[in-house]
mmCIF file of C-alpha atoms in Angstrom:
data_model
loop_
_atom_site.group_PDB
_atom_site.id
_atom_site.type_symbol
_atom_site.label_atom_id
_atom_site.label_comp_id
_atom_site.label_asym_id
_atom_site.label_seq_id
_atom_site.Cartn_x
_atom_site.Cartn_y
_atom_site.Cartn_z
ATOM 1 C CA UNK H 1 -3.631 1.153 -20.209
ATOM 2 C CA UNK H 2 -5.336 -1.230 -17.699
ATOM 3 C CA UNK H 3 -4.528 -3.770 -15.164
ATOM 4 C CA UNK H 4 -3.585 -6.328 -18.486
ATOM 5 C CA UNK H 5 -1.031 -3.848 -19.709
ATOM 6 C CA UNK H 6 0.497 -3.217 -16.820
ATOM 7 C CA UNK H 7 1.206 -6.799 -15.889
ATOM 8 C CA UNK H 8 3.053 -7.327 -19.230
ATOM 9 C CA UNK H 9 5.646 -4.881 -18.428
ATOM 10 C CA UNK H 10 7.868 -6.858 -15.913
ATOM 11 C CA UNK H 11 8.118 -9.483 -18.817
ATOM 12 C CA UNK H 12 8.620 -6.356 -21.494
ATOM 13 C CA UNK H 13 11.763 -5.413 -19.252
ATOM 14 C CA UNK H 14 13.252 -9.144 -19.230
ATOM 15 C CA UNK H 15 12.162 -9.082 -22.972
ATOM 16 C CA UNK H 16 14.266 -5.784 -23.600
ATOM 17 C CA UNK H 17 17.087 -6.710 -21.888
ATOM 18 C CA UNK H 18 17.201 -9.710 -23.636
ATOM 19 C CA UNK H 19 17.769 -8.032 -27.138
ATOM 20 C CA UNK H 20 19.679 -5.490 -26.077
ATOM 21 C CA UNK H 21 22.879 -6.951 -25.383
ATOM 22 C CA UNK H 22 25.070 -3.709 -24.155
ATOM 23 C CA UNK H 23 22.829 -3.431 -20.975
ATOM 24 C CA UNK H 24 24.017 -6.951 -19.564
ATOM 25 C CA UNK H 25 27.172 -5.231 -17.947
ATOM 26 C CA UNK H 26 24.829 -3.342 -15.821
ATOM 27 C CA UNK H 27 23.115 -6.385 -14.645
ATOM 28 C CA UNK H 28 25.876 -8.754 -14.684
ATOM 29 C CA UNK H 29 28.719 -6.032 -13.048
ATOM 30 C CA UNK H 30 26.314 -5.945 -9.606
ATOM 31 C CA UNK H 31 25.062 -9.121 -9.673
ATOM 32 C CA UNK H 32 28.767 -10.694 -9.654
ATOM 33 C CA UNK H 33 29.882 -8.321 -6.917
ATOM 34 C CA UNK H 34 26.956 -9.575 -4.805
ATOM 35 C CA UNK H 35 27.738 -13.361 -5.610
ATOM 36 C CA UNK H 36 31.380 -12.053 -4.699
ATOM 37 C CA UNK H 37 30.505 -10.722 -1.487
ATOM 38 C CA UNK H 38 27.845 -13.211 -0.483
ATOM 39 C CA UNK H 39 30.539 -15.606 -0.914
ATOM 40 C CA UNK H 40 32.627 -14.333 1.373
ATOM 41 C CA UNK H 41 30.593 -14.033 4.087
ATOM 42 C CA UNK H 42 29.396 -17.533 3.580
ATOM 43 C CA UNK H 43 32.711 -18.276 3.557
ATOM 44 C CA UNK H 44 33.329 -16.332 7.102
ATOM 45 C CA UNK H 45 30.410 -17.891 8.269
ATOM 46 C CA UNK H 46 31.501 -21.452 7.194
ATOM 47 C CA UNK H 47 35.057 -20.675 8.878
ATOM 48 C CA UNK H 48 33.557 -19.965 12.282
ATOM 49 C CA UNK H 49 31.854 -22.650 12.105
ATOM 50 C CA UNK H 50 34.283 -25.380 11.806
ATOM 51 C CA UNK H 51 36.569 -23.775 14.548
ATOM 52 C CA UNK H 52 33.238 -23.812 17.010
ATOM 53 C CA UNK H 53 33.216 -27.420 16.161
ATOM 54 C CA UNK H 54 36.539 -27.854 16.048
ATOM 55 C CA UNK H 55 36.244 -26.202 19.616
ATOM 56 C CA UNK H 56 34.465 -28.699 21.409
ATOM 57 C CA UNK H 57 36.456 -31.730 19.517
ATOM 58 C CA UNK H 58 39.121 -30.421 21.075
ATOM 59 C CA UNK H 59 37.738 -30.128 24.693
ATOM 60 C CA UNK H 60 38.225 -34.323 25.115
ATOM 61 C CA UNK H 61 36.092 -37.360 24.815
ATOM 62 C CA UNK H 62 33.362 -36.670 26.718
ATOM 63 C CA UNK H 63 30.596 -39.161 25.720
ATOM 64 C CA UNK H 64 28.180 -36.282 24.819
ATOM 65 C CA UNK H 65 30.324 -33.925 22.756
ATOM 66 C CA UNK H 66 30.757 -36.277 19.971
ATOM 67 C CA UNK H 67 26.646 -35.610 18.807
ATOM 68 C CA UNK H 68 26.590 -32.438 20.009
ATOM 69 C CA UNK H 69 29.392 -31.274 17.626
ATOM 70 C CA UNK H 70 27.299 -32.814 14.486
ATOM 71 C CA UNK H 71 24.333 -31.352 15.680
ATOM 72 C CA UNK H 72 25.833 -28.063 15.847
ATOM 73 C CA UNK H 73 26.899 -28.632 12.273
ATOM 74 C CA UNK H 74 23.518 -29.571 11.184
ATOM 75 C CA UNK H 75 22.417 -26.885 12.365
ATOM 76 C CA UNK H 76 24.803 -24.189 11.420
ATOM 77 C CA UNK H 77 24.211 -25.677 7.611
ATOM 78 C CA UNK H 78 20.785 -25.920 7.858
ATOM 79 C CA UNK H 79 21.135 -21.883 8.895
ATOM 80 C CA UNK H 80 23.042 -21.083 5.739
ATOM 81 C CA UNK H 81 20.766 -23.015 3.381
ATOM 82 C CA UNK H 82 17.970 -20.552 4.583
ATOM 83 C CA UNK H 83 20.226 -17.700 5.151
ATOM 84 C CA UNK H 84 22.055 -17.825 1.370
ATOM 85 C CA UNK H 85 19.051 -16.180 -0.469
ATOM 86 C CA UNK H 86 18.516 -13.232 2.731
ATOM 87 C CA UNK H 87 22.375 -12.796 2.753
ATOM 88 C CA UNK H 88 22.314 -12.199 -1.503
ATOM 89 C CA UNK H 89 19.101 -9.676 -1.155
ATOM 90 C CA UNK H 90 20.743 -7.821 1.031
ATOM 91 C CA UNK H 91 24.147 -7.583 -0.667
ATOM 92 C CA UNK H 92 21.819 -6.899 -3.509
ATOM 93 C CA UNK H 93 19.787 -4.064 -1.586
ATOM 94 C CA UNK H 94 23.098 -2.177 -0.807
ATOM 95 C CA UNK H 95 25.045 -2.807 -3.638
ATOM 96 C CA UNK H 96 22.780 -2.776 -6.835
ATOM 97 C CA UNK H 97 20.811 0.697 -6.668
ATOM 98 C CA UNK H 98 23.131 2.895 -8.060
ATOM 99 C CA UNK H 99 23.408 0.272 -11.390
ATOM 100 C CA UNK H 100 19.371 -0.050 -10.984
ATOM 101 C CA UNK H 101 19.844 3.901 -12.197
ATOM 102 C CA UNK H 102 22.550 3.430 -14.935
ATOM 103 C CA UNK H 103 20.065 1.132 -16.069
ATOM 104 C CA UNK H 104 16.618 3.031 -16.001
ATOM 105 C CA UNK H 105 19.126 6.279 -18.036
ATOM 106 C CA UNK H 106 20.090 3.850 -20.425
ATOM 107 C CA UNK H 107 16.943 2.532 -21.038
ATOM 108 C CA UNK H 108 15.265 5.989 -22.015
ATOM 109 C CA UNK H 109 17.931 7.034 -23.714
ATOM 110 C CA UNK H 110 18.379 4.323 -25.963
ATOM 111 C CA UNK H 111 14.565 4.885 -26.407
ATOM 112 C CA UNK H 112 15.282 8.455 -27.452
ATOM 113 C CA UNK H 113 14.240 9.721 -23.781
ATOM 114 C CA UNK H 114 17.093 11.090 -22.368
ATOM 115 C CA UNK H 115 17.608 11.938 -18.933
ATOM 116 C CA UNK H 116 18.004 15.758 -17.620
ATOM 117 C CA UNK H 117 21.505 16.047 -16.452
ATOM 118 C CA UNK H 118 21.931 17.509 -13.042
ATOM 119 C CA UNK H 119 24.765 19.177 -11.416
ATOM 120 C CA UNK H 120 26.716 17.388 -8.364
ATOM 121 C CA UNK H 121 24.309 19.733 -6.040
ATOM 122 C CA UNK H 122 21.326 18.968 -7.650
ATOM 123 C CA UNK H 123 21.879 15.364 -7.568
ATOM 124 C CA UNK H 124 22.337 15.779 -3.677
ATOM 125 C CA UNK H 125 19.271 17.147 -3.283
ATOM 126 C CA UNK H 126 17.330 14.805 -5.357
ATOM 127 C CA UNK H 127 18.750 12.132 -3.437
ATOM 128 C CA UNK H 128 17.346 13.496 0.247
ATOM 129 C CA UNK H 129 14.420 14.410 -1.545
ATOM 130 C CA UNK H 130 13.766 10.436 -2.624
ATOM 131 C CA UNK H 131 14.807 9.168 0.642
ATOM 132 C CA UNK H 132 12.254 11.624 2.233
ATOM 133 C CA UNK H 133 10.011 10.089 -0.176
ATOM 134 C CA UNK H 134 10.536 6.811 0.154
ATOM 135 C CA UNK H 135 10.274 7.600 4.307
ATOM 136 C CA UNK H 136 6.989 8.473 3.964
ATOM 137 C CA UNK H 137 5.531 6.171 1.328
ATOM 138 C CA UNK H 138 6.659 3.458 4.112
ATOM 139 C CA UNK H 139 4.409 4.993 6.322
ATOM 140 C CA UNK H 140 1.905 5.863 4.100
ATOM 141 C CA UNK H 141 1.262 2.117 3.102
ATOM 142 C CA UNK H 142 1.446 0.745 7.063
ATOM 143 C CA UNK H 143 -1.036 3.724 7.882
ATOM 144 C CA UNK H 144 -3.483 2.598 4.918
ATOM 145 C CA UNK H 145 -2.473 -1.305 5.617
ATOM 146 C CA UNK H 146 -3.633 -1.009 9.143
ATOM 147 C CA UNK H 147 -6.710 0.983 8.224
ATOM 148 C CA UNK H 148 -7.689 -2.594 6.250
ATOM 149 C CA UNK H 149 -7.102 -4.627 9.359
ATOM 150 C CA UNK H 150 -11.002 -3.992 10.559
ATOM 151 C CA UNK H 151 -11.561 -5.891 7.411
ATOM 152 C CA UNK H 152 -10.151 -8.812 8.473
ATOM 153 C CA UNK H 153 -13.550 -10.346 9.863
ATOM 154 C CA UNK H 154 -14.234 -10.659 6.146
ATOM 155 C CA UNK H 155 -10.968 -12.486 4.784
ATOM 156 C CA UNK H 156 -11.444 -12.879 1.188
ATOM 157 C CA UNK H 157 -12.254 -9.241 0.681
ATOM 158 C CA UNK H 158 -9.388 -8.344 3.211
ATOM 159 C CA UNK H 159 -6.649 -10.889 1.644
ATOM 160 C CA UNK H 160 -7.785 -8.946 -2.133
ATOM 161 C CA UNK H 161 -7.652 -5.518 -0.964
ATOM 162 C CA UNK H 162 -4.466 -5.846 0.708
ATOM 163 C CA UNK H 163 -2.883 -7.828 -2.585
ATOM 164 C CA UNK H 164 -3.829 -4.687 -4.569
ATOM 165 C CA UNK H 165 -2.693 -2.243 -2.005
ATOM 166 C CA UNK H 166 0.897 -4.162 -2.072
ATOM 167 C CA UNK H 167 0.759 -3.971 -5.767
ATOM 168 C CA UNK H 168 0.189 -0.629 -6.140
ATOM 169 C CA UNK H 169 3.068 0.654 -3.832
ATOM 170 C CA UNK H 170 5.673 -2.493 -5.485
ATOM 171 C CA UNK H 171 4.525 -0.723 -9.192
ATOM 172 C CA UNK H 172 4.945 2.847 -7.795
ATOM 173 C CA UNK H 173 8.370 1.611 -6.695
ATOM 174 C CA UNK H 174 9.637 0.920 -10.090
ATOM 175 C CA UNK H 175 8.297 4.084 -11.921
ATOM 176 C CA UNK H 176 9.951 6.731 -8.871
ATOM 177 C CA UNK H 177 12.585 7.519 -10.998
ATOM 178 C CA UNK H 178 9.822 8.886 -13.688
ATOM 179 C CA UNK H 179 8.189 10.454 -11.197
ATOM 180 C CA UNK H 180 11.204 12.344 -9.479
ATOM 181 C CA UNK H 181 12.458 13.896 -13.004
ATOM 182 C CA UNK H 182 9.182 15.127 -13.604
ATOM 183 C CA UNK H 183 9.803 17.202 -10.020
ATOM 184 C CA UNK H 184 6.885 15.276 -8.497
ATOM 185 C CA UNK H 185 6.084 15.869 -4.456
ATOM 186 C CA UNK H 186 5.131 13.170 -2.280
ATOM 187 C CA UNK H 187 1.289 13.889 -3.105
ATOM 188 C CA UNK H 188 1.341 14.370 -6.320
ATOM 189 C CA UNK H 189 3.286 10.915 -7.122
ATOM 190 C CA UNK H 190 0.611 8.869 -5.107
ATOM 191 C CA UNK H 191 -2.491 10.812 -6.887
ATOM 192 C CA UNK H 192 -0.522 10.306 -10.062
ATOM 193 C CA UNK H 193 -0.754 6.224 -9.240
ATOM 194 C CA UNK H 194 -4.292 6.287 -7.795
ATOM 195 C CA UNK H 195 -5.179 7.972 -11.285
ATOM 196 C CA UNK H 196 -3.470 5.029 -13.190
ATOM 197 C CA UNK H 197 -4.169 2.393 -10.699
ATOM 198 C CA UNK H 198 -4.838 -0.281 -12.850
ATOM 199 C CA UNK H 199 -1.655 -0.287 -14.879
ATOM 200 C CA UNK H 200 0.285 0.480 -12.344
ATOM 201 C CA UNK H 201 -1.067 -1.999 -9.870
ATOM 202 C CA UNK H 202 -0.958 -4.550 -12.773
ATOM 203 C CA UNK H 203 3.149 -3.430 -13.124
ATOM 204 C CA UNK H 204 3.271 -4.606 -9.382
ATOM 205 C CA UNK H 205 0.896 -8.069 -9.035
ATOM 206 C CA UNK H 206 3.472 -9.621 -11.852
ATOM 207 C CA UNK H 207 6.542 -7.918 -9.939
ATOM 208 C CA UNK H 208 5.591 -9.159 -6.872
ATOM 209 C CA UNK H 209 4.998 -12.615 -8.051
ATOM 210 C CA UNK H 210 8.013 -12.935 -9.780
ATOM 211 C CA UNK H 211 10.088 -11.808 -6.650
ATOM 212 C CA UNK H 212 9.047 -14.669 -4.888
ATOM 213 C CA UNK H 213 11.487 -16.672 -6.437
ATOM 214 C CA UNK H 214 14.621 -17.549 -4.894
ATOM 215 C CA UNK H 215 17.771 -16.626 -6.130
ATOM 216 C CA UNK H 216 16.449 -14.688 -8.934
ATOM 217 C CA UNK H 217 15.031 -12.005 -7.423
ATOM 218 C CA UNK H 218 18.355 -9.573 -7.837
ATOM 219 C CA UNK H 219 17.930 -10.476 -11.545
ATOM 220 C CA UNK H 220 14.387 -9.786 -11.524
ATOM 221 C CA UNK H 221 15.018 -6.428 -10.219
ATOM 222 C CA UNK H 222 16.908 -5.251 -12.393
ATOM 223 C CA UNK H 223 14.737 -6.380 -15.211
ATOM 224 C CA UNK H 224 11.869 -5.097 -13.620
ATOM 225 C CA UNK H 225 13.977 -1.790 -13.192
ATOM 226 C CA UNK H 226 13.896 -2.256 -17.309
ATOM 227 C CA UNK H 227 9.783 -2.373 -17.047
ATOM 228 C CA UNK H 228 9.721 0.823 -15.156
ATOM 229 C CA UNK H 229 11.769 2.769 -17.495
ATOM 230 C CA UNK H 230 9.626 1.238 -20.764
ATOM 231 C CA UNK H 231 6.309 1.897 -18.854
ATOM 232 C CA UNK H 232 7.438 5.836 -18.278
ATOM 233 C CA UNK H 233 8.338 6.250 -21.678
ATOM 234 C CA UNK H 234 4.423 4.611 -22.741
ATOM 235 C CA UNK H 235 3.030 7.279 -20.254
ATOM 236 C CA UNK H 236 5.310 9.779 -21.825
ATOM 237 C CA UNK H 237 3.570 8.901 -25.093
ATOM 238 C CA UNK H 238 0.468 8.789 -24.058
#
């Protein structure tokens, strides 16, 4: 499988999900408690707002309160315009992971690749284990992202390098879950990417691309989440 093939996948996920109808409630269920909860800190937000306003309004007729108050409110809404889409990623970020799971389980199973089921102590352990993980495969990619910087007098070959680097660690992202059941350590997971670099690199450049869009990125996730789990079941094959 090369670069190609592994850019497809992010569109196989959205594909998949698309004809299989019973995995919707595992996208829809999180992504309507984050609209849920987004909107009621907007709505907090909002609420604060008006009584800061309301505030000064209140403090007389002082020629220069007047425009300040609608400049405060220009501002404040100009804030939540920019702050909506951080404000639903993050909602998204601690809300949707466990449902990101569901949905990678179902995926293989209804693929005929079931899951090993662990017991309650198991699963605790596995779940230090991936945040150790994930720990150091932050600081793996700032190490190796400021080992590039020297690189920087050449731009172009800088600006690609660093692309694919990003790639590769937004592709490894999606295929952890593959990588933890098959009782991977920290170094064995990144040689296991290195040695598939193209594909899995590939899996990240359309990821990443198709994160950049507002709004849609939760749902992209979770389809992408989809990609992973059909991608692991390829290698499983192969």
């Amino acid at each position: 499988m090369g670069l190609i093939a592994g850019a497809g996948y992010p569109f196989k996920g959205f594909k998949y999900l698309w004809g299989h109808k019973k995995l919707f409630r595992y996208v829809a269920i999180p992504f309507t408690i984050d609209l849920i909860v987004t909107g009621l800190l907007i709505y907090i937000y909002v609420t604060q707002l008006s009584a800061f306003t309301g505030y000064l309004d209140s403090l007389g007729e002082l020629w220069y309160l007047k425009p300040l108050v609608w400049v405060f409110r220009v501002i404040g809404y100009f804030l939540l315009i920019l702050l909506f889409p951080f404000i639903l990623n993050l909602c998204s970020a601690l809300i949707d992971p466990v449902f990101r799971g569901i949905l990678y389980s179902k995926t293989r199973e209804m693929e005929g690749f079931p899951e090993k089921n662990y017991t309650p102590g198991e699963g605790i352990k596995r779940l230090i284990k991936g945040i150790c993980n994930e720990i150091k495969k932050l600081i793996l990619y700032l190490t190796l992202s400021l080992i590039l910087v020297p690189l920087n007098i050449l731009p172009p070959l800088y600006l690609v390098l660093h692309i694919l680097l990003t790639a590769l660690f937004i592709g490894w992202e999606f295929i952890t879950p593959y990588l933890e059941e098959k009782n991977l350590g920290f170094l064995r997971q990144f040689f296991f990417v290195l040695k598939r670099f193209r594909v899995v690199s590939g899996f990240g450049l359309s990821a990443s691309l198709l994160l950049f869009i507002p709004l849609l990125q939760v749902l992209f996730l979770s389809t992408h989440t989809i990609g992973g789990a059909l991608l692991s079941i390829d290698m499983d094959k192969s």
